[in-house]
Coordinates of C-alpha atoms in Angstrom, one line a residue:
X1 CA -0.1 0.0 -0.1
X2 CA 1.3 3.7 -1.5
X3 CA 1.2 6.7 1.1
X4 CA 2.5 8.8 -0.3
X5 CA 0.9 12.3 -1.2
X6 CA 1.2 15.8 -2.6
X7 CA -0.2 18.2 -2.5
X8 CA -0.1 22.6 -4.4
X9 CA -1.5 25.4 -3.0
X10 CA -1.2 28.5 -4.3
X11 CA -2.6 32.3 -3.4
X12 CA -1.6 36.1 -3.6
X13 CA 0.8 35.6 -0.1
X14 CA 2.4 32.0 -1.1
X15 CA 3.4 29.0 -3.7
X16 CA 3.9 26.0 -1.8
X17 CA 3.8 22.6 -3.2
X18 CA 4.9 19.5 0.0
X19 CA 5.3 15.8 -1.3
X20 CA 5.3 13.7 0.9
X21 CA 5.8 9.6 1.5
X22 CA 4.6 8.3 5.4
X23 CA 6.9 4.4 4.5
X24 CA 10.1 6.6 3.4
X25 CA 14.1 7.5 5.3
X26 CA 13.4 10.1 6.6
X27 CA 15.1 12.0 3.6
X28 CA 14.4 15.5 3.0
X29 CA 14.1 18.5 0.6
X30 CA 13.0 22.0 2.1
X31 CA 13.5 25.3 0.9
X32 CA 10.6 28.0 2.4
X33 CA 13.5 30.3 2.2
X34 CA 12.9 31.0 5.8
X35 CA 16.4 29.2 7.4
X36 CA 15.2 28.3 11.2
X37 CA 11.9 26.7 9.5
X38 CA 13.8 24.7 6.9
X39 CA 16.0 22.9 9.5
X40 CA 12.7 22.0 12.2
X41 CA 11.1 20.9 9.1
X42 CA 13.8 18.9 8.3
X43 CA 14.8 17.7 11.6
X44 CA 10.7 17.1 10.9
X45 CA 11.3 14.4 8.7
X46 CA 14.6 12.9 9.9
X47 CA 12.5 12.5 13.5
X48 CA 9.4 11.1 11.3
X49 CA 10.5 8.7 8.9
X50 CA 8.8 10.4 6.5
X51 CA 10.4 11.0 2.8
X52 CA 9.4 15.3 2.7
X53 CA 9.3 17.6 0.0
X54 CA 8.7 21.1 0.3
X55 CA 8.7 24.1 -1.5
X56 CA 7.7 27.2 -0.3
X57 CA 7.7 30.8 -2.0
X58 CA 5.9 33.3 0.4
X59 CA 5.4 37.2 0.3
X60 CA 8.9 37.1 3.1
X61 CA 9.2 41.0 1.7
X62 CA 6.0 41.3 4.3
X63 CA 7.3 39.4 6.9
X64 CA 7.3 34.7 8.2
X65 CA 3.5 34.6 8.9
X66 CA 2.1 33.5 5.7
X67 CA 5.0 31.7 4.4
X68 CA 5.1 29.3 8.3
X69 CA 1.3 29.3 8.8
X70 CA 1.0 27.6 5.2
X71 CA 3.0 25.7 4.6
X72 CA 1.8 23.9 8.2
X73 CA -1.8 24.2 5.8
X74 CA -0.5 21.7 3.8
X75 CA 2.4 19.6 5.7
X76 CA -1.4 18.3 7.0
X77 CA -2.7 18.2 4.4
X78 CA -0.6 16.3 2.7
X79 CA -0.5 13.7 5.4
X80 CA -3.8 13.3 6.0
X81 CA -4.5 12.3 2.1
X82 CA -1.5 10.0 2.4
X83 CA -3.9 7.8 4.8
X84 CA -7.3 8.0 3.6
X85 CA -9.8 8.1 6.1
X86 CA -7.2 7.0 8.7
X87 CA -7.3 3.3 8.0
X88 CA -5.1 0.7 9.7
X89 CA -3.2 3.2 11.4
X90 CA -2.5 3.2 15.1
X91 CA -3.9 6.4 15.9
X92 CA -2.3 7.5 18.8
X93 CA 1.3 8.0 19.4
X94 CA 3.3 10.7 21.9
X95 CA 7.4 11.2 23.1
X96 CA 9.2 12.4 25.7
X97 CA 12.0 14.4 23.5
X98 CA 15.0 16.1 25.7
X99 CA 17.7 18.6 24.1
X100 CA 20.1 19.2 26.9
X101 CA 18.2 21.7 29.5
X102 CA 15.5 21.4 27.5
X103 CA 12.5 18.5 27.7
X104 CA 8.9 18.7 25.7
X105 CA 6.5 16.0 25.5
X106 CA 3.8 15.3 22.7
X107 CA 1.1 13.1 22.5
X108 CA -1.5 13.2 19.5
X109 CA -4.5 12.2 18.3
X110 CA -5.2 11.5 14.0
X111 CA -9.1 11.5 15.3
X112 CA -10.1 13.6 12.6
X113 CA -11.2 16.3 15.6
X114 CA -8.4 18.4 15.3
X115 CA -7.5 20.3 18.4
X116 CA -4.0 21.6 19.4
X117 CA -3.3 22.3 23.4
X118 CA 0.2 24.9 23.1
X119 CA 2.3 24.4 26.6
X120 CA 5.6 26.3 25.6
X121 CA 6.5 29.8 26.3
X122 CA 10.1 31.1 24.3
X123 CA 12.0 33.1 26.4
X124 CA 13.3 35.1 23.3
X125 CA 11.3 37.2 20.4
X126 CA 13.5 35.5 18.1
X127 CA 15.6 32.5 16.5
X128 CA 17.5 33.8 13.9
X129 CA 15.0 35.3 12.3
X130 CA 12.0 33.8 12.9
X131 CA 9.5 35.5 15.0
X132 CA 8.8 32.4 18.0
X133 CA 5.1 33.2 18.2
X134 CA 5.3 31.7 14.8
X135 CA 5.6 28.4 16.3
X136 CA 1.7 27.9 17.0
X137 CA 0.9 29.4 14.0
X138 CA 2.3 26.1 11.8
X139 CA 0.9 23.2 15.0
X140 CA -2.3 25.4 14.7
X141 CA -2.5 25.1 11.1
X142 CA -1.1 20.7 10.9
X143 CA -3.3 20.4 13.6
X144 CA -6.9 21.6 12.2
X145 CA -5.6 20.5 8.3
X146 CA -4.6 16.9 9.6
X147 CA -7.3 16.4 11.0
X148 CA -4.9 15.8 14.9
X149 CA -5.7 16.2 18.2
X150 CA -1.9 17.6 19.1
X151 CA -1.4 18.2 22.6
X152 CA 2.6 19.9 23.2
X153 CA 4.0 20.9 26.5
X154 CA 7.4 21.8 27.3
X155 CA 8.3 20.3 30.3
X156 CA 10.8 22.6 31.4
X157 CA 13.5 24.3 29.1
X158 CA 15.5 27.8 28.4
X159 CA 17.1 28.4 25.2
X160 CA 14.6 28.9 22.4
X161 CA 16.2 27.5 19.6
X162 CA 16.1 23.6 22.3
X163 CA 12.5 24.6 22.8
X164 CA 11.9 25.0 19.0
X165 CA 13.5 21.7 18.1
X166 CA 12.7 19.4 21.1
X167 CA 8.7 20.5 20.1
X168 CA 9.3 20.0 16.6
X169 CA 10.8 16.2 17.2
X170 CA 8.2 15.8 19.4
X171 CA 5.4 15.6 17.6
X172 CA 7.3 14.3 14.5
X173 CA 8.0 11.1 17.5
X174 CA 4.2 11.3 18.0
X175 CA 3.4 11.6 14.8
X176 CA 5.7 8.9 13.3
X177 CA 3.9 5.8 15.7
X178 CA 0.6 7.1 14.9
X179 CA 0.4 6.7 11.2
X180 CA 2.3 3.1 11.9
X181 CA 0.2 0.2 10.5
X182 CA -1.6 -1.8 12.5
X183 CA -2.1 -4.8 11.9
X184 CA -5.1 -5.6 14.5
X185 CA -7.0 -3.1 12.5
X186 CA -7.5 -5.2 9.6
X187 CA -7.7 -2.5 7.7
X188 CA -10.6 -0.5 9.6
X189 CA -10.4 2.7 11.5
X190 CA -9.2 2.1 14.4
X191 CA -12.7 3.7 16.3
X192 CA -15.3 2.9 17.6
X193 CA -17.6 4.6 15.0
X194 CA -16.2 2.2 12.4
X195 CA -14.8 5.2 10.7
X196 CA -12.8 8.9 11.2

């Protein structure tokens, strides 16, 4: 069973093409025009075990908001499209990711009931050139468009780079578990409703 998808989204603010292979090796080709965001998406692919290609052209002459949020939208759509009806998967996943003084926890439910609990605070307004407030925008856009309930908690941390990176890795690892094929589902959606 191929679990791949490609989604293209073009607006006046952004032009985005994202391709995913949920059964890949973590290989990535990322180009968003934002260096630190590229680094986070490369980490997401590697630790999620997802082959990921991202081509985003955004209105960076205004700011980074549209580029980051819209990339989250399309990434969520691509992952959802790669698992029609969330059939045959484990559905739930969680991960704790330490990074020096920082510890992040993520729990995810691929339930088609999108929600984001964001319990993350940054000590600085930027990491490199990227506004730290945009990390919540990315995760919210991802959750809403993937149909995922995501709880992301910063348990401790001080360095903003570490906080952002451990959060992306936690999401990736939790998602990696959630999308794993579960033979006990016999190819059905893992829900008493029969559909998700």
